[in-house]
Each structure stands twice: as structure tokens, then as C-alpha cells.
Amino acid sequence: MLSNEAAIILASRASKQADVRIEDPAFPQQDSFVKDMNRFVCAQTTVRAGKSTGLSLKYFRAGHKYNNVMMPYIALTKDSAKNIMWPILQEVSERQKIPCDFNKSDYTCTIKKTGSSIKLFGADTENFIVRIKAIKTPFAAVDEGQDFRAHLEALIDILTARTSEYDDGQVALTGTPGPVPKGYFYEASKGMHGFNTHHWSLFNNPYFPNARKFVEELQVRKQWPANHPTLLREFYGQWVQDLEALVFQYSAQRNHYEQLPELTDYVIGVDFGTDDADAISVLGWHKHSRKCYLVEEFVKSGLSVTEIVAEVEQRYRRFNPLKIVADTGANGKKIALEITKRTGVPVHAAEKQRKIEHITWLNDALRTNLFYARSNSRFAQDCSVVEWDYDKSTSDKLVIKDEPHSDICDAVLYAYTEALHWLSEPAPVKLNIREQWSQYSKNMADEAIENTIKRQQAEEAGEDYEATMMANDENEVLRHYLNKRKR
């Protein structure tokens, strides 16, 4: 038990720490977000709006209120976390006169006054979930929420549990509208899942001089009309469908399948991860159908060479593929040789120089209902976030954005270039000889009977004609027909 005197001292320290004024009245929209203490808070902004700076201010406010706490900042990858937040923390520390220690070995910013730290994480970091499950913290944030896949909701749930021990614990989610208006971040930006929302743009940012002139000049340079979806998303903060921005044209309405049909042939594509995850795709089709299916996918980080070889080998044993194709650059060549050694099947090198051309082939199959994948697959999820980088692209060369990166999309692409479903022909009609001979015999018998009837009718008609023509009067004609009836 603390003595009354000790409790008073600690309360006094906490009060002084809480009174530290970390704010920016010159930027009211950002300041409103920084001071919002709702348990769940979401900022949906444009690019260059200062949302990550707003997050840094929230970290420093919480870090001055509590001693010796670790507060996680989470981006999609460790590299993006470093590129986005590390320079901002240094800038805000200097501007707000907050003495900090910056440890670049693990990217941790520690506030000298309280010992509390801000640690940068990438959601792709090995054992990331295990590491954040082991902490308790008054504040945690996920930045660039539009780049996260379906696992974003599970991540927010974990952070909710990690902040729940504090009465004022808070989880923040920030980002810019993505190309597809759906998903957890989209819903959070609309006030769902308990989030209190904030919206502002670069036009509200007092530290971005001549923002409107910048956007107008960009619009002219890009030749964007006023309703261009990328312009509306990134610079006006509107959620609009922007399929042109997406690299892969998957549509759940068009390309989803519930149950696999019978398949006869398979290919396996492998993307060996150096810094990223390893990914394996299995594509299959039937020899009498031109439809190709993503049968199975595997994505995992931190595998050893032995582990990734074992994953490829067991799929080789199960599917007996026509071919295995992989990215054999860097360390991939050594892994490919090991796979060949174990399976006896040569691993063919993916032709990465023609990647854009191969993307065009895959997109054509997606648009023409010749390629299918389940809508809850990692491939389908990644197709909704991987974008073209039009800032780096030129008239003769398209460039894909570095983040978010998709390992499984690459693995699918490698396999698809080797799929031979387009050579499939419809199955020949099977002949039932017994049934056909029976039908033929019946047809011949029917035809013979019909010919006999016709011949008899012709003969009778001839007799009638001859008899009536030779008759001397009407009585002889009548006698002919009476005699015919008696027969």
C-alpha cells in the first residue's frame, strides 16, 4: 500500500505530466484529432494533410502522461513505418522541444522525461502479433489503414485488449481513401465499429504552402478531369471506385467461385521472400475447359530454406504439377536447386522482364471470366490494394507502388504464365454403339415399312386408274370399287 504522502506525490507528478501542452492551435482540424480522447478515433484525410504528424502529437501527449510505457506505431511494413513516422517524430520532438533518445537499431523513440517510448512496427514483421500481445499500453495506432487487408479488424481487436487496462486507453486508425470503398478502414471512417471520425485535407494544412496551386498544376500535368477518381481520393479525400489505379482487375461478382470443379492439370508458382513473405500458388484447370482456378495459396514470413522447400515439396506430391515456376533471383536460385534435388522436377525461372505483359494476360482472363479465385482468398484481398505508381510511371513503362506489396499476386502471376488452360478443347461426344445400332435398325425397319405402304398404295392407284379408264359406263366403275372393298 502506498502512504497518503506517496500517493499525493505520484498524483502530483501525473498531473504535471498531463499538463504538458503538446498542441498546435494553428492547425485546428489536426488539433481536434490530437485532443480527441474517444477510445476509438479515426482520421481519414488526403495525402500531405498531416495525419501522421497528428499521430506523433498523440504519442507525445500519452508519453508525457504515463511513465515507462511502450506505445506501438504500426504501418503495413517496417520500411513504411520507418519512412513515414521516424522523420516526423524527430521533427516534432525538435519543434515541441521534447528531449528524446532516438535508437535507430530498433526504431524506438524514448521520451527522456518519462522513459516512455514510441516503437515502430511493420505488420509484416516476424512474430509481430506475439510481440504486441505481450504489452499493455495507453495508446496504439495503425497508420495507412487503406493498405491493410482483412486482418485489420483482428489487429484492432488485439490493440483494444492491449489498451483496455487504461481508463483513457485509445486506439487510433488513420489513412487515405483506397481504390475500393469497402473494408474495415472504410467502415471506420464512416463512424462504424465505435470510431469517432475526423476528416480534413491538405487544403487545411497551414504548413503546406499553396496547396491549391499544387493540386491544380498536378491535375494539368496528369491530364486529370475534375472527376478523376484518383484526384478525388488522394487530394479531396473522397471514397470513390478507382479501378484504374489497381494493378489486378479481380471482381468478386465475376471471378469468385464457391466450389472447385473437377480439374486435371496443375502448375505451381513460387515467390521466395528475401525481406517479404514466401508465397506459393497452385493453379488448376480441366483438359476440356478453358477456365483456370486458384486452387490453393500459401503466404508466410520468416521461413527457413528447409521449411519453404518442404511446403513446395508437399504440394508437388499432392498435385503432380506440369511445371513449377519461381522467382530465382537472389537467394531464390539456391532454394530452387534444393526443390529440384528433392522432387526431381526442375524449377523454371519466372520471366520477370515481361511482368507488365503477363499482368495484362491475367487481367484479360479476369475480365473474360477465365480466371477464378475465392473472394476471401489473400489473392483477392491483395488485388484490391495493389496500385500503379503513376508518379514513377512513364509513357512507355508502368511502375507498381512499393507498398502495399503482394507476394501472393506475384506467385499467381508466375504460375499463370505457365498455365495451359487456353489450349483446352471441349470433350468429344461419346458414341454408344449399341444404342446407335438399335436406333439405326429401327429407322431402317420404319423406312422399309413406309416404302412398302407407299408401293402398295401406288399399285392400287394404278389398278384403279386402269379399271376406271377401261369402264364402259358408271355401273362398271361402281362394280370395281365394290369388288375392291370385298377383298
Coordinates of C-alpha atoms in Angstrom, one line a residue:
M1 CA 0.0 0.0 0.0
L2 CA 1.2 3.5 -0.8
S3 CA 1.2 6.0 2.0
N4 CA -1.0 9.1 1.6
E5 CA 2.1 11.2 1.1
A6 CA 3.4 8.9 -1.7
A7 CA 0.1 8.8 -3.4
I8 CA -0.1 12.6 -3.4
I9 CA 3.4 12.9 -4.8
L10 CA 2.6 10.4 -7.6
A11 CA -0.7 12.1 -8.4
S12 CA 1.1 15.4 -8.5
R13 CA 3.7 14.0 -10.9
A14 CA 1.0 12.6 -13.1
S15 CA -0.9 15.9 -13.1
K16 CA 2.3 17.8 -14.1
Q17 CA 2.9 15.3 -16.9
A18 CA -0.7 15.6 -18.1
D19 CA -0.4 19.4 -18.1
V20 CA 2.4 19.4 -20.7
R21 CA 0.9 21.3 -23.6
I22 CA 1.5 19.4 -26.8
E23 CA -0.8 21.0 -29.3
D24 CA -1.0 23.1 -32.4
P25 CA -3.8 25.7 -32.3
A26 CA -2.6 27.0 -35.8
F27 CA -4.0 23.7 -37.3
P28 CA -7.5 23.3 -35.7
Q29 CA -8.6 20.3 -37.7
Q30 CA -5.5 18.3 -36.7
D31 CA -5.6 19.7 -33.2
S32 CA -9.2 18.4 -32.8
F33 CA -8.0 14.9 -33.7
V34 CA -5.0 15.1 -31.4
K35 CA -7.2 16.1 -28.4
D36 CA -10.0 13.6 -29.1
M37 CA -9.9 11.1 -26.2
N38 CA -12.6 8.8 -27.5
R39 CA -11.5 5.1 -27.1
F40 CA -11.5 4.6 -30.8
V41 CA -10.6 7.5 -33.1
C42 CA -10.2 7.6 -36.9
A43 CA -8.7 10.2 -39.2
Q44 CA -9.5 9.9 -42.9
T45 CA -7.5 12.5 -44.7
T46 CA -5.9 13.3 -48.1
V47 CA -2.2 12.9 -48.8
R48 CA 0.0 15.7 -47.3
A49 CA -2.7 16.5 -44.8
G50 CA -0.5 16.0 -41.7
K51 CA -2.3 13.0 -40.2
S52 CA 0.9 11.2 -39.3
T53 CA 2.1 14.4 -37.6
G54 CA -1.2 14.4 -35.7
L55 CA -0.4 10.8 -34.6
S56 CA 3.0 11.8 -33.3
L57 CA 1.5 14.5 -31.2
K58 CA -0.9 12.0 -29.7
Y59 CA 2.0 9.7 -28.9
F60 CA 3.9 12.5 -27.1
R61 CA 0.8 13.6 -25.1
A62 CA 0.3 10.0 -23.9
G63 CA 4.0 9.5 -23.3
H64 CA 4.1 12.5 -21.0
K65 CA 1.1 11.3 -19.0
Y66 CA 2.5 7.9 -18.3
N67 CA 5.9 6.7 -17.2
N68 CA 7.8 3.9 -18.8
V69 CA 5.2 2.7 -21.2
M70 CA 5.8 1.4 -24.7
M71 CA 3.4 2.6 -27.4
P72 CA 3.3 0.8 -30.8
Y73 CA 3.1 2.7 -34.1
I74 CA 2.0 0.2 -36.8
A75 CA 2.3 0.5 -40.6
L76 CA 1.9 -2.2 -43.2
T77 CA 5.7 -2.9 -43.3
K78 CA 8.6 -2.0 -41.2
D79 CA 10.1 0.0 -44.1
S80 CA 6.9 2.1 -44.5
A81 CA 6.8 2.6 -40.7
K82 CA 10.4 4.0 -40.8
N83 CA 9.8 6.1 -43.9
I84 CA 6.6 7.7 -42.6
M85 CA 7.0 8.2 -38.8
W86 CA 10.7 8.2 -38.0
P87 CA 11.5 11.6 -39.5
I88 CA 8.2 13.1 -38.2
L89 CA 9.0 12.0 -34.6
Q90 CA 12.4 13.7 -34.9
E91 CA 10.8 16.9 -36.4
V92 CA 8.0 17.2 -33.8
S93 CA 10.5 16.4 -30.9
E94 CA 12.6 19.4 -32.0
R95 CA 9.6 21.7 -32.7
Q96 CA 7.8 21.0 -29.5
K97 CA 11.1 21.0 -27.5
I98 CA 10.6 17.4 -26.2
P99 CA 14.0 15.8 -25.4
C100 CA 14.1 12.3 -26.8
D101 CA 16.6 9.5 -27.4
F102 CA 16.3 8.0 -30.9
N103 CA 17.5 4.4 -31.2
K104 CA 17.8 3.5 -34.9
S105 CA 18.8 -0.1 -34.2
D106 CA 15.2 -0.9 -33.2
Y107 CA 13.5 2.3 -34.2
T108 CA 12.4 3.4 -30.8
C109 CA 11.9 7.0 -29.7
T110 CA 12.2 7.4 -25.9
I111 CA 10.9 10.5 -24.1
K112 CA 13.7 11.4 -21.6
K113 CA 11.4 13.0 -19.0
T114 CA 9.1 9.9 -18.5
G115 CA 11.0 7.0 -20.0
S116 CA 8.0 6.2 -22.2
S117 CA 8.8 5.1 -25.8
I118 CA 7.2 5.0 -29.2
K119 CA 8.2 1.9 -31.1
L120 CA 7.8 1.4 -34.9
F121 CA 6.4 -1.9 -36.1
G122 CA 5.6 -3.3 -39.5
A123 CA 2.6 -5.7 -39.6
D124 CA 4.8 -8.0 -41.7
T125 CA 7.5 -8.3 -39.0
E126 CA 8.2 -11.8 -37.9
N127 CA 6.3 -12.7 -34.7
F128 CA 4.6 -9.2 -34.8
I129 CA 1.3 -10.3 -33.3
V130 CA 3.1 -12.2 -30.5
R131 CA 5.1 -9.1 -29.7
I132 CA 2.2 -6.7 -29.4
K133 CA 0.1 -9.2 -27.5
A134 CA 2.7 -9.1 -24.7
I135 CA 2.4 -5.4 -24.0
K136 CA -0.1 -3.1 -22.3
T137 CA -0.2 0.5 -23.5
P138 CA -2.3 3.7 -23.1
F139 CA -2.1 4.4 -26.9
A140 CA -1.6 2.5 -30.1
A141 CA -2.1 3.5 -33.7
V142 CA -2.4 1.9 -37.1
D143 CA -1.4 4.2 -40.0
E144 CA -2.3 3.9 -43.7
G145 CA -5.3 1.7 -42.9
Q146 CA -6.3 1.6 -46.6
D147 CA -3.3 -0.6 -47.3
F148 CA -4.2 -3.3 -44.9
R149 CA -6.1 -6.5 -45.9
A150 CA -8.9 -8.3 -44.0
H151 CA -6.7 -8.8 -40.9
L152 CA -7.0 -5.1 -40.0
E153 CA -10.1 -5.9 -37.8
A154 CA -8.3 -8.6 -35.9
L155 CA -5.3 -6.2 -35.3
I156 CA -7.6 -3.5 -33.9
D157 CA -9.2 -6.1 -31.6
I158 CA -5.7 -7.0 -30.3
L159 CA -4.8 -3.4 -29.7
T160 CA -8.2 -2.8 -28.0
A161 CA -7.3 -5.5 -25.5
R162 CA -3.8 -4.1 -25.0
T163 CA -5.1 -0.6 -24.2
S164 CA -8.1 -1.7 -22.1
E165 CA -6.3 -1.6 -18.8
Y166 CA -6.1 2.2 -19.0
D167 CA -9.2 4.2 -18.3
D168 CA -8.2 6.6 -21.1
G169 CA -6.6 3.9 -23.3
Q170 CA -7.0 4.7 -27.0
V171 CA -6.7 3.1 -30.4
A172 CA -6.2 5.3 -33.5
L173 CA -6.7 4.4 -37.1
T174 CA -5.7 6.7 -39.9
G175 CA -5.4 6.7 -43.7
T176 CA -6.4 8.0 -47.1
P177 CA -9.3 6.6 -49.1
G178 CA -8.3 3.5 -51.0
P179 CA -9.2 2.5 -54.6
V180 CA -12.2 0.3 -53.4
P181 CA -14.7 1.8 -51.0
K182 CA -15.1 -1.2 -48.7
G183 CA -13.3 -2.9 -45.8
Y184 CA -12.7 -2.2 -42.2
F185 CA -10.9 1.2 -42.6
Y186 CA -13.7 2.4 -44.9
E187 CA -16.3 1.4 -42.4
A188 CA -14.3 3.0 -39.5
S189 CA -14.0 6.3 -41.5
K190 CA -17.8 6.3 -41.7
G191 CA -18.1 6.1 -37.9
M192 CA -18.7 2.3 -37.7
H193 CA -17.1 0.0 -35.1
G194 CA -17.3 2.7 -32.4
F195 CA -14.8 5.1 -34.1
N196 CA -15.1 8.8 -33.6
T197 CA -14.1 10.2 -37.0
H198 CA -12.1 13.2 -38.3
H199 CA -11.8 14.4 -41.8
W200 CA -9.5 17.1 -43.3
S201 CA -7.3 17.7 -46.3
L202 CA -4.1 19.2 -47.4
F203 CA -6.0 22.4 -48.1
N204 CA -6.5 22.7 -44.3
N205 CA -2.7 22.2 -43.6
P206 CA -1.2 25.6 -42.8
Y207 CA 2.3 24.1 -43.3
F208 CA 1.6 23.2 -46.9
P209 CA 2.0 26.5 -48.8
N210 CA 0.0 27.0 -52.0
A211 CA -1.8 23.6 -51.7
R212 CA -4.5 24.5 -54.3
K213 CA -1.9 25.7 -56.8
F214 CA 0.0 22.4 -56.3
V215 CA -3.1 20.3 -56.9
E216 CA -4.2 22.4 -60.0
E217 CA -0.7 22.1 -61.5
L218 CA -0.7 18.3 -60.8
Q219 CA -4.1 18.0 -62.4
V220 CA -2.9 19.7 -65.6
R221 CA 0.3 17.6 -65.7
K222 CA -1.6 14.4 -65.2
Q223 CA -4.4 15.5 -67.6
W224 CA -7.0 14.5 -65.0
P225 CA -10.6 15.8 -65.4
A226 CA -12.2 17.3 -62.3
N227 CA -14.0 14.0 -61.6
H228 CA -10.9 11.7 -61.9
P229 CA -11.2 9.1 -59.1
T230 CA -7.5 9.3 -58.1
L231 CA -7.7 13.1 -57.8
L232 CA -10.9 12.8 -55.7
R233 CA -9.4 10.1 -53.5
E234 CA -5.9 11.3 -52.8
F235 CA -6.4 15.1 -52.9
Y236 CA -10.1 15.7 -51.9
G237 CA -10.5 12.7 -49.5
Q238 CA -13.5 11.2 -51.2
W239 CA -14.3 7.4 -51.2
V240 CA -14.8 6.6 -54.9
Q241 CA -14.3 3.5 -57.0
D242 CA -10.9 3.8 -58.6
L243 CA -10.3 0.6 -60.6
E244 CA -7.8 2.2 -63.0
A245 CA -5.5 2.6 -60.0
L246 CA -5.5 -1.1 -59.3
V247 CA -2.9 -3.4 -60.9
F248 CA -5.1 -6.6 -60.9
Q249 CA -8.7 -6.4 -62.1
Y250 CA -10.2 -9.1 -59.8
S251 CA -14.0 -8.7 -59.2
A252 CA -15.8 -10.8 -56.6
Q253 CA -19.0 -10.7 -58.7
R254 CA -17.2 -12.0 -61.7
N255 CA -14.3 -14.1 -60.5
H256 CA -15.4 -15.8 -57.3
Y257 CA -16.1 -19.5 -57.1
E258 CA -17.8 -21.4 -54.3
Q259 CA -16.7 -25.0 -55.2
L260 CA -13.9 -26.3 -57.4
P261 CA -15.0 -28.3 -60.4
E262 CA -13.1 -31.4 -61.4
L263 CA -9.5 -30.5 -62.5
T264 CA -6.9 -32.5 -64.4
D265 CA -3.8 -30.3 -64.7
Y266 CA -1.9 -28.0 -62.3
V267 CA 1.0 -25.6 -62.2
I268 CA 2.7 -24.2 -59.1
G269 CA 4.1 -20.6 -58.8
V270 CA 6.5 -19.6 -56.0
D271 CA 7.7 -16.2 -54.8
F272 CA 10.7 -16.6 -52.5
G273 CA 10.8 -13.8 -49.9
T274 CA 14.0 -12.2 -49.0
D275 CA 12.6 -9.3 -46.9
D276 CA 9.0 -10.2 -47.7
A277 CA 6.9 -13.3 -47.1
D278 CA 7.3 -16.5 -49.1
A279 CA 4.2 -17.3 -51.2
I280 CA 3.0 -20.4 -53.1
S281 CA 0.1 -20.6 -55.6
V282 CA -1.4 -23.7 -57.1
L283 CA -3.5 -23.1 -60.3
G284 CA -5.6 -25.8 -61.9
W285 CA -7.8 -26.4 -64.9
H286 CA -9.6 -29.3 -66.7
K287 CA -8.2 -30.5 -70.0
H288 CA -11.6 -29.9 -71.6
S289 CA -12.2 -26.4 -70.1
R290 CA -10.5 -23.0 -70.6
K291 CA -11.3 -21.8 -67.1
C292 CA -8.4 -21.6 -64.7
Y293 CA -8.7 -21.7 -60.9
L294 CA -6.6 -20.6 -57.9
V295 CA -6.8 -23.9 -56.1
E296 CA -4.6 -23.2 -53.1
E297 CA -2.4 -20.4 -51.8
F298 CA 0.2 -20.2 -49.0
V299 CA 1.8 -17.0 -47.6
K300 CA 4.1 -16.9 -44.6
S301 CA 7.0 -14.9 -43.3
G302 CA 10.2 -16.0 -41.6
L303 CA 10.5 -19.5 -43.1
S304 CA 13.9 -21.2 -43.4
V305 CA 15.1 -22.7 -46.6
T306 CA 14.2 -26.1 -45.4
E307 CA 10.7 -25.0 -44.4
I308 CA 9.8 -23.4 -47.8
V309 CA 11.3 -26.3 -49.7
A310 CA 9.1 -28.7 -47.6
E311 CA 6.0 -26.5 -48.4
V312 CA 6.7 -26.7 -52.1
E313 CA 7.5 -30.4 -52.0
Q314 CA 4.3 -31.5 -50.3
R315 CA 2.2 -29.6 -52.8
Y316 CA 4.2 -31.2 -55.6
R317 CA 3.4 -34.6 -54.2
R318 CA -0.3 -33.8 -53.9
F319 CA -0.9 -32.0 -57.2
N320 CA 1.7 -33.6 -59.5
P321 CA 2.0 -30.3 -61.5
L322 CA 3.1 -29.9 -65.1
K323 CA 5.6 -27.3 -64.0
I324 CA 7.0 -25.3 -61.0
V325 CA 8.0 -21.7 -61.8
A326 CA 9.6 -19.4 -59.3
D327 CA 11.5 -16.1 -58.9
T328 CA 15.0 -17.5 -58.9
G329 CA 16.7 -14.1 -58.3
A330 CA 19.0 -13.6 -55.3
N331 CA 18.6 -16.5 -52.8
G332 CA 15.8 -18.0 -54.9
K333 CA 18.2 -19.8 -57.1
K334 CA 19.6 -21.8 -54.2
I335 CA 16.2 -22.7 -53.0
A336 CA 15.1 -23.7 -56.5
L337 CA 18.0 -26.1 -56.8
E338 CA 17.1 -27.7 -53.5
I339 CA 13.5 -28.2 -54.6
T340 CA 14.8 -29.9 -57.8
K341 CA 17.1 -32.1 -55.8
R342 CA 14.2 -33.3 -53.6
T343 CA 11.4 -33.6 -56.2
G344 CA 13.4 -34.4 -59.4
V345 CA 11.4 -31.6 -61.1
P346 CA 13.3 -28.6 -62.5
V347 CA 12.1 -25.3 -61.1
H348 CA 11.8 -22.9 -64.0
A349 CA 12.8 -19.3 -63.6
A350 CA 9.9 -16.7 -63.8
E351 CA 10.3 -14.3 -66.7
K352 CA 10.2 -11.1 -64.7
Q353 CA 11.3 -8.8 -67.6
R354 CA 7.8 -9.3 -69.1
K355 CA 5.9 -8.8 -65.9
I356 CA 3.7 -6.0 -67.2
E357 CA 2.8 -8.0 -70.2
H358 CA 1.9 -11.0 -68.0
I359 CA -0.3 -8.8 -65.8
T360 CA -2.2 -7.8 -69.0
W361 CA -2.7 -11.5 -69.8
L362 CA -4.0 -12.3 -66.3
N363 CA -6.3 -9.2 -66.3
D364 CA -7.7 -10.3 -69.6
A365 CA -8.6 -13.7 -68.1
L366 CA -10.2 -12.0 -65.1
R367 CA -12.3 -9.7 -67.3
T368 CA -13.4 -12.5 -69.6
N369 CA -14.4 -15.0 -66.9
L370 CA -11.5 -17.3 -67.5
F371 CA -9.7 -17.0 -64.1
Y372 CA -11.4 -17.6 -60.7
A373 CA -10.3 -17.2 -57.1
R374 CA -12.4 -17.2 -53.9
S375 CA -13.3 -13.7 -52.7
N376 CA -11.9 -14.4 -49.2
S377 CA -8.5 -15.5 -50.6
R378 CA -5.4 -13.5 -49.9
F379 CA -5.0 -13.0 -53.7
A380 CA -8.5 -11.4 -53.9
Q381 CA -7.8 -9.2 -50.9
D382 CA -4.4 -8.0 -52.3
C383 CA -6.0 -7.3 -55.7
S384 CA -8.0 -4.5 -54.0
V385 CA -4.9 -2.7 -52.6
V386 CA -2.0 -3.1 -55.0
E387 CA -1.8 0.1 -57.1
W388 CA 0.1 1.5 -60.0
D389 CA 2.6 4.3 -59.1
Y390 CA 1.6 6.9 -61.7
D391 CA 4.2 9.3 -60.3
K392 CA 7.0 7.0 -61.2
S393 CA 5.4 5.5 -64.4
T394 CA 6.2 6.9 -67.8
S395 CA 4.6 6.7 -71.2
D396 CA 6.5 3.5 -72.0
K397 CA 6.9 2.0 -68.6
L398 CA 4.3 1.3 -65.9
V399 CA 5.6 1.0 -62.3
I400 CA 3.8 -0.7 -59.3
K401 CA 3.8 1.0 -55.9
D402 CA 6.3 -0.5 -53.4
E403 CA 3.6 -0.5 -50.8
P404 CA 1.4 -2.4 -50.3
H405 CA 3.3 -5.2 -51.9
S406 CA 1.7 -8.6 -52.6
D407 CA 3.7 -11.8 -52.6
I408 CA 0.8 -14.0 -53.5
C409 CA -0.1 -11.9 -56.5
D410 CA 3.4 -12.4 -57.8
A411 CA 3.2 -16.2 -57.1
V412 CA -0.1 -16.4 -59.0
L413 CA 1.3 -14.3 -61.9
Y414 CA 4.3 -16.6 -62.2
A415 CA 2.1 -19.7 -62.3
Y416 CA -0.4 -18.2 -64.7
T417 CA 2.2 -17.6 -67.4
E418 CA 2.7 -21.4 -67.5
A419 CA -0.9 -22.4 -67.3
L420 CA -2.1 -24.1 -70.5
H421 CA -5.9 -23.9 -69.9
W422 CA -6.2 -21.8 -73.1
L423 CA -5.3 -24.9 -75.1
S424 CA -8.2 -26.9 -73.7
E425 CA -10.8 -28.2 -76.2
P426 CA -14.3 -29.4 -75.4
A427 CA -14.6 -33.1 -74.8
P428 CA -15.6 -35.2 -77.9
V429 CA -19.1 -36.6 -77.9
K430 CA -19.1 -40.1 -76.7
L431 CA -20.8 -42.7 -79.0
N432 CA -23.0 -45.5 -77.7
I433 CA -22.6 -48.1 -80.4
R434 CA -25.3 -50.5 -79.1
E435 CA -27.8 -47.7 -78.8
Q436 CA -26.9 -46.2 -82.1
W437 CA -27.2 -49.6 -83.9
S438 CA -30.6 -50.2 -82.3
Q439 CA -31.8 -46.8 -83.4
Y440 CA -30.4 -47.4 -86.9
S441 CA -32.1 -50.7 -87.2
K442 CA -35.4 -49.2 -86.0
N443 CA -35.1 -46.4 -88.5
M444 CA -34.3 -48.9 -91.4
A445 CA -37.3 -51.0 -90.4
D446 CA -39.6 -48.0 -90.2
E447 CA -38.3 -46.8 -93.6
A448 CA -38.9 -50.3 -95.2
I449 CA -42.5 -50.4 -93.9
E450 CA -43.2 -46.9 -95.1
N451 CA -41.8 -47.8 -98.6
T452 CA -43.9 -51.0 -98.7
I453 CA -47.0 -49.0 -97.9
K454 CA -46.2 -46.4 -100.5
R455 CA -45.6 -49.1 -103.1
Q456 CA -48.9 -50.8 -102.3
Q457 CA -50.7 -47.5 -102.4
A458 CA -49.1 -46.8 -105.8
E459 CA -50.1 -50.2 -107.2
E460 CA -53.7 -49.8 -106.0
A461 CA -53.8 -46.3 -107.5
G462 CA -52.6 -47.7 -110.8
E463 CA -55.2 -50.5 -110.8
D464 CA -57.9 -48.0 -110.0
Y465 CA -56.8 -45.8 -112.8
E466 CA -56.7 -48.6 -115.4
A467 CA -60.1 -50.0 -114.3
T468 CA -61.9 -46.7 -114.4
M469 CA -60.4 -45.7 -117.7
M470 CA -61.5 -49.0 -119.4
A471 CA -65.0 -49.0 -117.9
N472 CA -67.9 -48.6 -120.4
D473 CA -70.2 -46.8 -118.0
E474 CA -70.7 -45.7 -114.4
N475 CA -72.0 -49.1 -113.4
E476 CA -68.7 -50.8 -114.2
V477 CA -66.8 -48.2 -112.2
L478 CA -69.1 -48.8 -109.2
R479 CA -68.7 -52.6 -109.5
H480 CA -64.9 -52.1 -109.5
Y481 CA -64.9 -50.3 -106.1
L482 CA -67.5 -52.7 -104.6
N483 CA -65.3 -55.6 -105.5
K484 CA -62.2 -53.9 -104.1
R485 CA -64.0 -53.4 -100.8
K486 CA -64.9 -57.1 -100.6
R487 CA -61.3 -58.0 -101.0

